[in-house]
CSV table of C-alpha atoms in Angstrom, one decimal:
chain,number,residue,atom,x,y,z
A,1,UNK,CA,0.0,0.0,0.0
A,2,UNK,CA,2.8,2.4,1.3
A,3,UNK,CA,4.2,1.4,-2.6
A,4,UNK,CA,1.0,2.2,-4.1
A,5,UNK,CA,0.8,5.6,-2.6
A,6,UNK,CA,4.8,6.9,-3.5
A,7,UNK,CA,3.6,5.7,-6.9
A,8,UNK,CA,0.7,7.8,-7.0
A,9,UNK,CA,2.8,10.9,-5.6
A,10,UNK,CA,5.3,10.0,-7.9
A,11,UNK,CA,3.0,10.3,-10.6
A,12,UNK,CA,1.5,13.4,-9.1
A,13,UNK,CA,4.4,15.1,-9.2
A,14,UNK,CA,5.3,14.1,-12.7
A,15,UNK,CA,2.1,15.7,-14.0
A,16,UNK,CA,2.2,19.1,-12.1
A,17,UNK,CA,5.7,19.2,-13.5
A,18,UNK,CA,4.2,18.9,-16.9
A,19,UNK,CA,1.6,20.9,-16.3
A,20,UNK,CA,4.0,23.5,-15.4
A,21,UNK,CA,6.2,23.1,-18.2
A,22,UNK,CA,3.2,23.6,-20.5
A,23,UNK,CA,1.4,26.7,-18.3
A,24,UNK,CA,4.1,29.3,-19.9
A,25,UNK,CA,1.6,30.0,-22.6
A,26,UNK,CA,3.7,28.3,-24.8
A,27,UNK,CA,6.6,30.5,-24.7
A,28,UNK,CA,9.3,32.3,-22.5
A,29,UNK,CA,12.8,33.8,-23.1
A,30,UNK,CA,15.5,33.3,-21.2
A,31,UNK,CA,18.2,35.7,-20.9
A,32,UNK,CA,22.1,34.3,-19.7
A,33,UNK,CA,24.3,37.4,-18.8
A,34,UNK,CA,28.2,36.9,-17.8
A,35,UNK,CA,27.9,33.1,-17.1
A,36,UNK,CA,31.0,31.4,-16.7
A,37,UNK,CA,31.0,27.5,-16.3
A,38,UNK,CA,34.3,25.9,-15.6
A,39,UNK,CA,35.7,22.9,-17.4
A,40,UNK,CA,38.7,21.6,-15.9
A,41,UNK,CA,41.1,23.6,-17.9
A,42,UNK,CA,39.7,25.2,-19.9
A,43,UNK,CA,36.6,28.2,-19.1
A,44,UNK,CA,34.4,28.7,-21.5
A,45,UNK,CA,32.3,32.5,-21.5
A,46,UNK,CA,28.5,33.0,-22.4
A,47,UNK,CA,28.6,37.0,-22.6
A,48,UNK,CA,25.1,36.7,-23.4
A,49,UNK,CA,22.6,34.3,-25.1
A,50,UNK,CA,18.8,34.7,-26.5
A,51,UNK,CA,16.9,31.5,-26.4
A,52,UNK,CA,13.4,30.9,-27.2
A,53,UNK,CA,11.3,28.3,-27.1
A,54,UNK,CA,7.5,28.2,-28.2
A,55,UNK,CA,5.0,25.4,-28.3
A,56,UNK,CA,2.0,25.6,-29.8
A,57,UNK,CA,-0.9,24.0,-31.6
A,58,UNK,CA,-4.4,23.0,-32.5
A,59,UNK,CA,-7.2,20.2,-32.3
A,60,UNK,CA,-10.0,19.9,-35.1
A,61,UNK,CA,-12.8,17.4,-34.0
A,62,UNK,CA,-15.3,18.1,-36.3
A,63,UNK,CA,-18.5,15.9,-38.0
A,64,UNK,CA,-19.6,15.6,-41.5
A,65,UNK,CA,-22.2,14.2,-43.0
A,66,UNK,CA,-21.9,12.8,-47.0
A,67,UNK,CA,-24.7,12.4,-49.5
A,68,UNK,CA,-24.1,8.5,-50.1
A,69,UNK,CA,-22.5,5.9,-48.0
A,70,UNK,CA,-19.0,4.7,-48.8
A,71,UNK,CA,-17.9,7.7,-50.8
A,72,UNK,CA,-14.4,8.5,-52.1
A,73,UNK,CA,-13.8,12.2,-50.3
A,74,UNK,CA,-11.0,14.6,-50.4
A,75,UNK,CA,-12.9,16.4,-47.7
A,76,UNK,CA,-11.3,14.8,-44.8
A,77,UNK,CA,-10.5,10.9,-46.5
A,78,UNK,CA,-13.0,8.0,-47.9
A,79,UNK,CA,-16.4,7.0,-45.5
A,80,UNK,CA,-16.5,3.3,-44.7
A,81,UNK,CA,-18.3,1.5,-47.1
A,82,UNK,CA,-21.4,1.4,-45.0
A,83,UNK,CA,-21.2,4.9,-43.5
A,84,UNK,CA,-22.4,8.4,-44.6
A,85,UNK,CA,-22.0,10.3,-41.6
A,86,UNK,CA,-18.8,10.4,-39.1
A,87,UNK,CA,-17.5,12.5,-35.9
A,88,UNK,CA,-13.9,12.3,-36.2
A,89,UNK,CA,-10.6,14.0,-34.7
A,90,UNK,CA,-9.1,15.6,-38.5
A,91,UNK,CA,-6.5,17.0,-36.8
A,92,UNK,CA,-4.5,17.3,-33.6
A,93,UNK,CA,-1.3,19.1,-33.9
A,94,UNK,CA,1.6,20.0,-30.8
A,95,UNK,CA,4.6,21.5,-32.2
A,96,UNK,CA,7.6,23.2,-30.8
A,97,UNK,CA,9.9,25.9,-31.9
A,98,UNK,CA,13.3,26.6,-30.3
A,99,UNK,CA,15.3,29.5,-32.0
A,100,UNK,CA,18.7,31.1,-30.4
A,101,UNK,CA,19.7,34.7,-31.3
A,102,UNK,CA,22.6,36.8,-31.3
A,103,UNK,CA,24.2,39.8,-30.0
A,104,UNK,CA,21.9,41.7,-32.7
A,105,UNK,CA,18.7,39.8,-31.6
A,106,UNK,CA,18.8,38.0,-35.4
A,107,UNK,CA,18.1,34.2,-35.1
A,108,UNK,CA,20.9,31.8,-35.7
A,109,UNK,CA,19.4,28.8,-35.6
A,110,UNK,CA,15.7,27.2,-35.6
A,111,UNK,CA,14.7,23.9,-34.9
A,112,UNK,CA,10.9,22.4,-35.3
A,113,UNK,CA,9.3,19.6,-34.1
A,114,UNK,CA,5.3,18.8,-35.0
A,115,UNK,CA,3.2,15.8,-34.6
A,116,UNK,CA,-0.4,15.0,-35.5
A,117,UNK,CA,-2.6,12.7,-33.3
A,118,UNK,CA,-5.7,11.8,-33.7
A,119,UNK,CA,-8.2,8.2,-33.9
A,120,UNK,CA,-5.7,7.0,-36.7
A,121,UNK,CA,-2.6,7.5,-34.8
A,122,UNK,CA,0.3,9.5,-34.0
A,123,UNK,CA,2.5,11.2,-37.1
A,124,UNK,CA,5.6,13.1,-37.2
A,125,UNK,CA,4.7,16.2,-39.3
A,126,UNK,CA,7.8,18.8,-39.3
A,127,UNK,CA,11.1,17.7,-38.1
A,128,UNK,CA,13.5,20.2,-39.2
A,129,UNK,CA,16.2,22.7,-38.5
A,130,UNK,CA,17.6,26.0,-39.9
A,131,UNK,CA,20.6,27.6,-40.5
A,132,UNK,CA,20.7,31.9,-40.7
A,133,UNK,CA,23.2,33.7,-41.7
A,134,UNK,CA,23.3,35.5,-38.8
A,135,UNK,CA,25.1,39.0,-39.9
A,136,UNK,CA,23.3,39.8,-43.2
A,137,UNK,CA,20.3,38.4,-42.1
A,138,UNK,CA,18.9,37.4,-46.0
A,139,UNK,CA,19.9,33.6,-46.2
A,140,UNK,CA,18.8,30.6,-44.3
A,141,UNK,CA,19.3,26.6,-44.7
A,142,UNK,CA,16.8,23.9,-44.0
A,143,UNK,CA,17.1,20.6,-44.3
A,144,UNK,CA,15.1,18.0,-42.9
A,145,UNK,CA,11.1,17.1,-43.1
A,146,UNK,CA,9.4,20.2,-44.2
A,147,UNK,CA,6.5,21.8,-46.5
A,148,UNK,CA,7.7,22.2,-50.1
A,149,UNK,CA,8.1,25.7,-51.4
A,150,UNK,CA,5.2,25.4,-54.0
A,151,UNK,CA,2.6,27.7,-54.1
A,152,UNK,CA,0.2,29.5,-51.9
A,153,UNK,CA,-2.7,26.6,-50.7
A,154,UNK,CA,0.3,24.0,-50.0
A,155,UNK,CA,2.4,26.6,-47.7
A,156,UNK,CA,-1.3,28.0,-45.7
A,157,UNK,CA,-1.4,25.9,-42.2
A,158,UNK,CA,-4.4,23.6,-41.6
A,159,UNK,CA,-4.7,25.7,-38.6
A,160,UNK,CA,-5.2,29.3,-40.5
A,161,UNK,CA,-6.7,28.4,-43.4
A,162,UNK,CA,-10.4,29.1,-43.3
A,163,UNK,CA,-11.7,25.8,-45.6
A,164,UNK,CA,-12.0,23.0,-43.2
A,165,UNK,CA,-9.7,21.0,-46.2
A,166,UNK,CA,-7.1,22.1,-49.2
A,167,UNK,CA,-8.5,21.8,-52.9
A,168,UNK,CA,-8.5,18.2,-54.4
A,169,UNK,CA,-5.4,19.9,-56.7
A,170,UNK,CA,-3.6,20.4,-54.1
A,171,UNK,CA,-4.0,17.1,-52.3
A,172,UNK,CA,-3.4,15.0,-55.4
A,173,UNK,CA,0.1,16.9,-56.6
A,174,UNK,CA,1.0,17.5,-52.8
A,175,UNK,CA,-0.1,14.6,-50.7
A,176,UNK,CA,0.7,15.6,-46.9
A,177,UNK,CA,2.2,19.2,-48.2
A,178,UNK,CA,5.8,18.1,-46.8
A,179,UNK,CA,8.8,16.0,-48.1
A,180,UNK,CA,12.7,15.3,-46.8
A,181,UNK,CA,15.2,17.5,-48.1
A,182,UNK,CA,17.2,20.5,-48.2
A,183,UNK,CA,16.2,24.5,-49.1
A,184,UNK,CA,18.2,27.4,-49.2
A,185,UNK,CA,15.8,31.1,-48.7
A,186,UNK,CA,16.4,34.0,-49.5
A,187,UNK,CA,14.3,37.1,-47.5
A,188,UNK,CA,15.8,40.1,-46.1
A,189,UNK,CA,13.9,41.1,-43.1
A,190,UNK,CA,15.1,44.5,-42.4
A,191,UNK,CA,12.4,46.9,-44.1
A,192,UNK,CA,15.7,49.1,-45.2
A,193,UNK,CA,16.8,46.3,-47.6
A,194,UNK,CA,15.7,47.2,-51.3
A,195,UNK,CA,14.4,43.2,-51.8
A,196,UNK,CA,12.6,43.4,-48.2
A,197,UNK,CA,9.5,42.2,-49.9
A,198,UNK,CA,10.7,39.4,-51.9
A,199,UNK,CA,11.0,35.7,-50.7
A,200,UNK,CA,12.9,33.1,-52.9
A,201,UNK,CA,13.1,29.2,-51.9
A,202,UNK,CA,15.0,26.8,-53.7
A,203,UNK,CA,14.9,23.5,-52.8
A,204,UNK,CA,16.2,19.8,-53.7
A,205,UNK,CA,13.5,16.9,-52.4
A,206,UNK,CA,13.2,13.1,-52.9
A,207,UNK,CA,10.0,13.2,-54.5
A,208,UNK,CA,7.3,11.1,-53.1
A,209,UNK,CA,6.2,13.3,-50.0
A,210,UNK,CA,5.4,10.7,-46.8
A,211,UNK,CA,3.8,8.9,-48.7
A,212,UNK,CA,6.8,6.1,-48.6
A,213,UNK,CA,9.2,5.0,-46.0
A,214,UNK,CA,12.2,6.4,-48.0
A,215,UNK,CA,13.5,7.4,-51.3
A,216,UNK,CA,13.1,4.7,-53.6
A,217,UNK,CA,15.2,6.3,-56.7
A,218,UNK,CA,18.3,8.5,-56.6
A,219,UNK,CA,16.2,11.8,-59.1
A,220,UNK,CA,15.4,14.4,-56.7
A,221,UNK,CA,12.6,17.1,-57.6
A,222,UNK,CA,13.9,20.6,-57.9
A,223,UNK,CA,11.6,22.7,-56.3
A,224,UNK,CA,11.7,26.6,-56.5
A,225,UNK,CA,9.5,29.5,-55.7
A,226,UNK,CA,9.6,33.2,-56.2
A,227,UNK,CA,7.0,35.6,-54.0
A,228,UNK,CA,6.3,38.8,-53.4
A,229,UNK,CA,5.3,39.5,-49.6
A,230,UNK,CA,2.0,42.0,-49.6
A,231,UNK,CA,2.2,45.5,-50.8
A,232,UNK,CA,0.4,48.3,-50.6
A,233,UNK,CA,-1.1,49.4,-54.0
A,234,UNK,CA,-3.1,52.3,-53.3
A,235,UNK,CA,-4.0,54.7,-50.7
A,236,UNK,CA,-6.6,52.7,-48.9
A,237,UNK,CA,-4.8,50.5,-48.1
A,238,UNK,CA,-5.5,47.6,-50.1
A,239,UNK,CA,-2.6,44.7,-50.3
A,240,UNK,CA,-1.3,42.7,-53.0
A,241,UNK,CA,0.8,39.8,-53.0
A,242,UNK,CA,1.6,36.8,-55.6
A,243,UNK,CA,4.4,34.1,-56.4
A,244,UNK,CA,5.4,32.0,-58.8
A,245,UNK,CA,6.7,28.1,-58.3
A,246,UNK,CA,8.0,25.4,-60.3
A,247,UNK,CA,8.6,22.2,-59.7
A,248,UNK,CA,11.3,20.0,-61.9
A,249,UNK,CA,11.6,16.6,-61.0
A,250,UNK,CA,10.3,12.7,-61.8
A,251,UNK,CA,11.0,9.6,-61.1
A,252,UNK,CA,13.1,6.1,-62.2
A,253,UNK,CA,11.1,4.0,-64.6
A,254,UNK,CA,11.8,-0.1,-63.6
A,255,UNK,CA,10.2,-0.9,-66.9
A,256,UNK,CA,10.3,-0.6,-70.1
A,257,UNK,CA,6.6,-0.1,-70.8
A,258,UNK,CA,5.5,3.4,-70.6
A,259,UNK,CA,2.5,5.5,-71.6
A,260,UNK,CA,2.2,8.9,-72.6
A,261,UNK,CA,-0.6,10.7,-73.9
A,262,UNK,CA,1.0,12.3,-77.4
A,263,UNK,CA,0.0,14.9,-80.0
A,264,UNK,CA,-4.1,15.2,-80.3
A,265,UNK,CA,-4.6,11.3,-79.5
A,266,UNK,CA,-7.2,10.5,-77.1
A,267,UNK,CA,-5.7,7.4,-75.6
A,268,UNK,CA,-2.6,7.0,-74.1
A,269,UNK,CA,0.1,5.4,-76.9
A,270,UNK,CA,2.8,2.7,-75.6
A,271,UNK,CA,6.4,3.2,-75.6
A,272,UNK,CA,7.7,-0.3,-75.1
A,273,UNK,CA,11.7,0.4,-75.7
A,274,UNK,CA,14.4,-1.0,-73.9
A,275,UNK,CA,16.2,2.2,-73.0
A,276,UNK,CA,13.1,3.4,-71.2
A,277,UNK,CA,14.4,0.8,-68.1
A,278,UNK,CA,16.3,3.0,-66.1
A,279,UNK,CA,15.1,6.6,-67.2
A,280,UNK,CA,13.7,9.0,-65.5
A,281,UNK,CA,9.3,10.0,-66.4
A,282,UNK,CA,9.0,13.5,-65.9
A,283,UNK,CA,7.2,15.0,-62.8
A,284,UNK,CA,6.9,18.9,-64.3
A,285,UNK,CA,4.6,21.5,-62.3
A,286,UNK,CA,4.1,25.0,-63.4
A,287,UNK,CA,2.2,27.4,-61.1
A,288,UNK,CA,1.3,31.4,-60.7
A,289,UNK,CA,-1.2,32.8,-57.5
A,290,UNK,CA,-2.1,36.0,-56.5
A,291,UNK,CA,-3.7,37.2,-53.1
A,292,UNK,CA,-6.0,40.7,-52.7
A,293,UNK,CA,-6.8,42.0,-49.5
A,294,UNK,CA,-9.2,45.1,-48.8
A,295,UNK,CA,-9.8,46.7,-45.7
A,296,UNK,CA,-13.6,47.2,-45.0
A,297,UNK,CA,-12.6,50.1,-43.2
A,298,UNK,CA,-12.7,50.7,-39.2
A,299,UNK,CA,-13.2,47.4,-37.3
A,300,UNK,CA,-15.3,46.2,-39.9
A,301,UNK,CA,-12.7,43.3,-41.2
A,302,UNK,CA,-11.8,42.5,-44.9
A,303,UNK,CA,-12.3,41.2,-48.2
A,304,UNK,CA,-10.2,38.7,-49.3
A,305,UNK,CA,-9.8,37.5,-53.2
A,306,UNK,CA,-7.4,34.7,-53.9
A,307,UNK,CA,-6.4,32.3,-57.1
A,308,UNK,CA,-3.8,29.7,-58.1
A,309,UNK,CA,-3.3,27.8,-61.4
A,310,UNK,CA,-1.5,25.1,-61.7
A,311,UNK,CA,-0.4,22.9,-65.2
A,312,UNK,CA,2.4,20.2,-66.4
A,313,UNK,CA,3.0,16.7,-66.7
A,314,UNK,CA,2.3,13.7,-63.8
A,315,UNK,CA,3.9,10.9,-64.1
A,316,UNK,CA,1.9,8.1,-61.4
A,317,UNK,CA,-0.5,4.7,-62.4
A,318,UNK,CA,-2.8,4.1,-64.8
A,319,UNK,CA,-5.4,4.1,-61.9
A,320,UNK,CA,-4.3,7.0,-59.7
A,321,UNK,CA,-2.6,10.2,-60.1
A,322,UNK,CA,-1.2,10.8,-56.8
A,323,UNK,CA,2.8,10.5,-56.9
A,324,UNK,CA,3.8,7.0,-55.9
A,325,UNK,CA,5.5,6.7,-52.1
A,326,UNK,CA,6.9,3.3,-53.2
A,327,UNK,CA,8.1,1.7,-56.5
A,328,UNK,CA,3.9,0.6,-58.2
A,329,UNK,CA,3.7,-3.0,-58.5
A,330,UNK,CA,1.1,-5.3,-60.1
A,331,UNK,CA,-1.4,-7.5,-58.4
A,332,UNK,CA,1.5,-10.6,-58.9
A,333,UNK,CA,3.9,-8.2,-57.2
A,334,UNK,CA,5.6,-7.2,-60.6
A,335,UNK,CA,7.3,-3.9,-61.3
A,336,UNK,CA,4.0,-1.7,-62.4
A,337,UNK,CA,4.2,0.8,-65.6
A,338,UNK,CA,3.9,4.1,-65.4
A,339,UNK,CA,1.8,6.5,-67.2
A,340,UNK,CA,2.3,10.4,-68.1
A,341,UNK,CA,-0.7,12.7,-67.6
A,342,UNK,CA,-1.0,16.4,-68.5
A,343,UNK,CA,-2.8,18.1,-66.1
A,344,UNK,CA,-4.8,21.7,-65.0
A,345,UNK,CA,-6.1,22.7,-61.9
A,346,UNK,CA,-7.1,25.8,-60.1
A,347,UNK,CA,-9.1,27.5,-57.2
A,348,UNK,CA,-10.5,30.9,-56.7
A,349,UNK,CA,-11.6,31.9,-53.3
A,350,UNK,CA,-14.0,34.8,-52.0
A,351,UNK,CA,-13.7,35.8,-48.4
A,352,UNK,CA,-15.7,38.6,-46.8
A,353,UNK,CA,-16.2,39.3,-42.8
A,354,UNK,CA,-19.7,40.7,-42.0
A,355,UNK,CA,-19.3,43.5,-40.1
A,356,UNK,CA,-16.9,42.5,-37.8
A,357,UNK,CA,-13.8,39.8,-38.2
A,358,UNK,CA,-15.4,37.4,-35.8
A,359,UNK,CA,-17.9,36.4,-38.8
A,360,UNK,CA,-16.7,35.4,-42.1
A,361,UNK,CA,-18.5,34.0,-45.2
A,362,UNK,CA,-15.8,32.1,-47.8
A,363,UNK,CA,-16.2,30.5,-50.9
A,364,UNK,CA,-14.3,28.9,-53.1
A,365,UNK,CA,-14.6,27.2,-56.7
A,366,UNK,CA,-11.6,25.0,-57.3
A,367,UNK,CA,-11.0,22.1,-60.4
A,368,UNK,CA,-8.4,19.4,-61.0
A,369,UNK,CA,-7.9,17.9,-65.1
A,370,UNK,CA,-5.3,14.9,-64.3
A,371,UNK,CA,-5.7,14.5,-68.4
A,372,UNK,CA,-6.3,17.4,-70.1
A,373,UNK,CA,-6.2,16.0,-73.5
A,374,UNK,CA,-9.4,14.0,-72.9
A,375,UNK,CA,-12.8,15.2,-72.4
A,376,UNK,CA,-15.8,13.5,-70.7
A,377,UNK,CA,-17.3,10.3,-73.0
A,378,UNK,CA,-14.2,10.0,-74.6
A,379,UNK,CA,-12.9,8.6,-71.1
A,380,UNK,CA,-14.1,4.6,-71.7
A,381,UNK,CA,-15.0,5.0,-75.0
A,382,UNK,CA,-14.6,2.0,-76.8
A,383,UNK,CA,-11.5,3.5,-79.2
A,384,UNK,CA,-9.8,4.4,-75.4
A,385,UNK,CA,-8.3,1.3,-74.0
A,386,UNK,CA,-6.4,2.6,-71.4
A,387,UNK,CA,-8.3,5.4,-69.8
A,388,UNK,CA,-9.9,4.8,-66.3
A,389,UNK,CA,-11.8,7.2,-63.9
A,390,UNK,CA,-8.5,8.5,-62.7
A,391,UNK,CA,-8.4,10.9,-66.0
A,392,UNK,CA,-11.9,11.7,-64.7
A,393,UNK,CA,-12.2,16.2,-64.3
A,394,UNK,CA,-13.5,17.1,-60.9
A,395,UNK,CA,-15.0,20.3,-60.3
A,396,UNK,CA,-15.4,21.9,-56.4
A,397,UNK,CA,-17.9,24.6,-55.2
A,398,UNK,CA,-17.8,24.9,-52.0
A,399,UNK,CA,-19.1,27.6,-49.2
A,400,UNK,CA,-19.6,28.2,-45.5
A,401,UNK,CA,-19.4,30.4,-42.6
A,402,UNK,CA,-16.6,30.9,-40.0
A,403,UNK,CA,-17.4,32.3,-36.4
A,404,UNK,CA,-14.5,33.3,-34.4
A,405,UNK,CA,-15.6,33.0,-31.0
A,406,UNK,CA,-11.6,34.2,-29.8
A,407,UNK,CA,-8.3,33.9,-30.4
A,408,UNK,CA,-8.4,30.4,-29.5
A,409,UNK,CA,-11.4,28.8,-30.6
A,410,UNK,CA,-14.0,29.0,-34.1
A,411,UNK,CA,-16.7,27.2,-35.5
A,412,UNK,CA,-16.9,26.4,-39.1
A,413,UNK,CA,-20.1,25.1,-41.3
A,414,UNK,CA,-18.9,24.0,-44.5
A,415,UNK,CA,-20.7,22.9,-47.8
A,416,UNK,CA,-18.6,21.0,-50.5
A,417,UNK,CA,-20.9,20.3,-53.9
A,418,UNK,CA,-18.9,18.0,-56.2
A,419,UNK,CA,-19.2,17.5,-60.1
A,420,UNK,CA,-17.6,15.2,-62.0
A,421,UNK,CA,-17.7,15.2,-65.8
A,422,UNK,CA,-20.4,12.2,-67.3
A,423,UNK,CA,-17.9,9.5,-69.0
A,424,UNK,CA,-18.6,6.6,-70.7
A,425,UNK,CA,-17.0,4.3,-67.6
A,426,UNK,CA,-19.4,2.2,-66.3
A,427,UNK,CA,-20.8,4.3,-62.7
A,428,UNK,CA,-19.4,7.6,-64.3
A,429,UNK,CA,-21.8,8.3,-67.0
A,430,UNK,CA,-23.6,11.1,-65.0
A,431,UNK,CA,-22.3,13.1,-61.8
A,432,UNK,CA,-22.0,10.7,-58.8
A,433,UNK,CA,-23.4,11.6,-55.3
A,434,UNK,CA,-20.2,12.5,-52.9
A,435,UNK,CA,-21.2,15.9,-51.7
A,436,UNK,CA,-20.0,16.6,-47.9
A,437,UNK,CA,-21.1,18.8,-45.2
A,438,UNK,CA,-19.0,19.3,-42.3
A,439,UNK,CA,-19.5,21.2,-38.9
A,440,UNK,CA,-16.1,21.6,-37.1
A,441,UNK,CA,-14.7,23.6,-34.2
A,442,UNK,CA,-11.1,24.0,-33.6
A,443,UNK,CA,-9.4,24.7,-30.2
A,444,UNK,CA,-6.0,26.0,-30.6
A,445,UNK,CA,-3.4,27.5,-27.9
């Protein structure tokens, strides 16, 4: 018994200690003047040291409720096949930031740690550091797990963005938004530097996201993006911003079979040579977005416009178009072949507060083409042998309203209405029912 109740202190203790840790609001700064530690020898001299550590994050239970069981959803993942309405836990993020600074007060070096939890389990989200320069301060390094530098939707956190999910685009191209590598920035902070408002982020990746345990081929994607941080274009006020990304990559072919869609065909045309065992299919992403932002004037909030466009090649399976995390195999385990896509996609979003920035209305239209060069009942027509839904267009309209109850805590009531194009496929000749609504609040600290 006496056991039992040391245990139980023991515990105790361990939890108010945590508790503690944690009650700092997620940040403090620690300040080490003249501190001299002595090391046999030698003495080693902290004149004075800047570190700060913050820890943050969010929790988004939420529940949504489809318009057939068992749908395939980029709102959030597939139902069970026997399910049209779900509560879940989409997200449950903790992440920490530690940063040191100098003499100047310019950072150093960053280091980030974030993990999602939720029904599913528990996944490692950012792990990275960063190098600054520390005297010009206009450079950094990065390396480790990390969001690619590609456009505006991809870079917005889960935890800002006011759509409960990113476009289907977006989730197709950039499944889980981040990747291992390495990126070198450049962004001059000091407002006296004559490029203060331009970012550029250049970047060498593996290529498949987390979508695999590790790099399956030695082609890395080149990743690169140029920005231009908001401006002021006119007297009242109203700011502009916009970028441009690229992305330059692929991925190793382990056989020789490949399929491209070429010149005005409608079905994809095998290339069947040797040489192609070995070579690299081409992963090419070309993008442009813009972001508007008018003040309603006083405490009225905002108006928000914002677009992105998207176009190049995918190279994935004949019956998906989401880059592969591991070499694509066969149903008798055999190396899989690829196929080459030319693809569109874009989304246009509205926001507008309504009177006040603690209510919001936001809409957005967004579309993703993973085969542009074919158009609805020419996908399973009886002249295309190889298409399948996956060149299938989806279109997106969706709508809600966001109420900011503080600082730490809104409501969102969301509305996605789906389209697809009517095909010839068998269950795709008209628009299928996979509408979702979802009703989510998210707690954040």
């Amino acid at each position: 018994m006496k056991a039992l109740r040391t245990t139980v202190r023991t515990g105790f203790l361990a939890l108010f200690l945590s508790l503690a840790a944690f009650s700092v609001k997620a940040q403090f700064l620690m300040d080490m003047i003249d501190t001299t530690t002595s090391l046999g020898k030698g003495m080693i001299s902290i004149y004075k040291r800047y570190d700060h550590l913050r820890i943050s994050g969010y929790m988004q239970p939420q529940f949504q409720y489809a318009s057939h069981k068992g749908i395939e959803s980029y709102s959030g993942g597939d139902f069970n096949k026997q399910t049209d309405n779900r509560f879940m836990l989409r997200r449950g993020r903790v992440r920490f930031d530690y940063a040191h600074f100098n003499k100047r007060n310019l950072p150093t070096v960053q280091f980030v740690f974030q993990f999602d939890g939720t029904e599913r389990g528990v996944n490692i989200r950012d792990f990275w550091g960063r190098v600054f320069d520390g005297k010009w301060d206009v450079m950094a390094l990065t390396m480790g797990m990390f969001a690619r530098p590609f456009g505006y939707e991809v870079n917005l956190s889960s935890g800002d963005r006011e759509a409960p999910e990113r476009g289907r685009m977006s989730q197709i191209l950039m499944r889980s938004e981040r990747d291992m590598g390495g990126m070198l920035t450049f962004e001059p902070r000091s407002k006296s530097h004559p490029l203060h408002y331009l970012k550029v982020d250049v970047g060498l990746f593996n290529g498949q996201g987390l979508s695999g345990p590790s790099d399956f081929d030695s082609h890395k994607d080149l990743i690169a993006r140029v920005a231009m941080k908001p401006k002021a274009i006119n007297a009242s006020g109203w700011l502009l911003s916009f970028g441009g990304s690229i992305l330059y990559g692929g991925m190793e072919q382990f056989t020789k079979k490949i399929y491209k869609m070429e010149g005005g065909k409608t079905d994809f045309t095998v290339d069947s040579a040797a040489t192609n065992v070995g070579a690299i299919a081409p992963r090419k992403y070309y993008g442009g977005d813009a972001q508007l932002v008018i003040p309603n004037g006083g405490k009225r909030g905002i108006t928000q416009f914002r677009a992105e466009y998207i176009r190049g090649h995918q190279t994935s399976t004949q019956t998906d178009t989401e880059t592969p995390g591991t070499i694509p195999v066969d149903k008798n385990g055999a190396f899989a072949p690829l196929y080459i896509r030319p693809f569109d996609g874009a989304y246009f979003s509205f926001l507008q507060h309504l009177g006040n920035p603690r209510h919001q209305l936001v809409m957005k239209y967004d579309w993703y083409d993973p085969n542009r060069q074919v158009k609805g009942r020419q996908i399973g027509d009886a002249a295309a042998k190889y298409l399948t839904p996956a060149d299938i267009r989806f279109d997106t309209f969706g709508f809600g309203y966001v109420l900011y109850f503080n600082e730490n805590m809104k409501a969102t009531f969301w509305y996605d209405r789906v389209w697809n194009e009517g095909t010839s496929l068998e269950g795709f000749e008209d628009d299928i029912a996979d509408n979702v609504f979802t009703a989510r609040l998210q707690y954040r600290f």
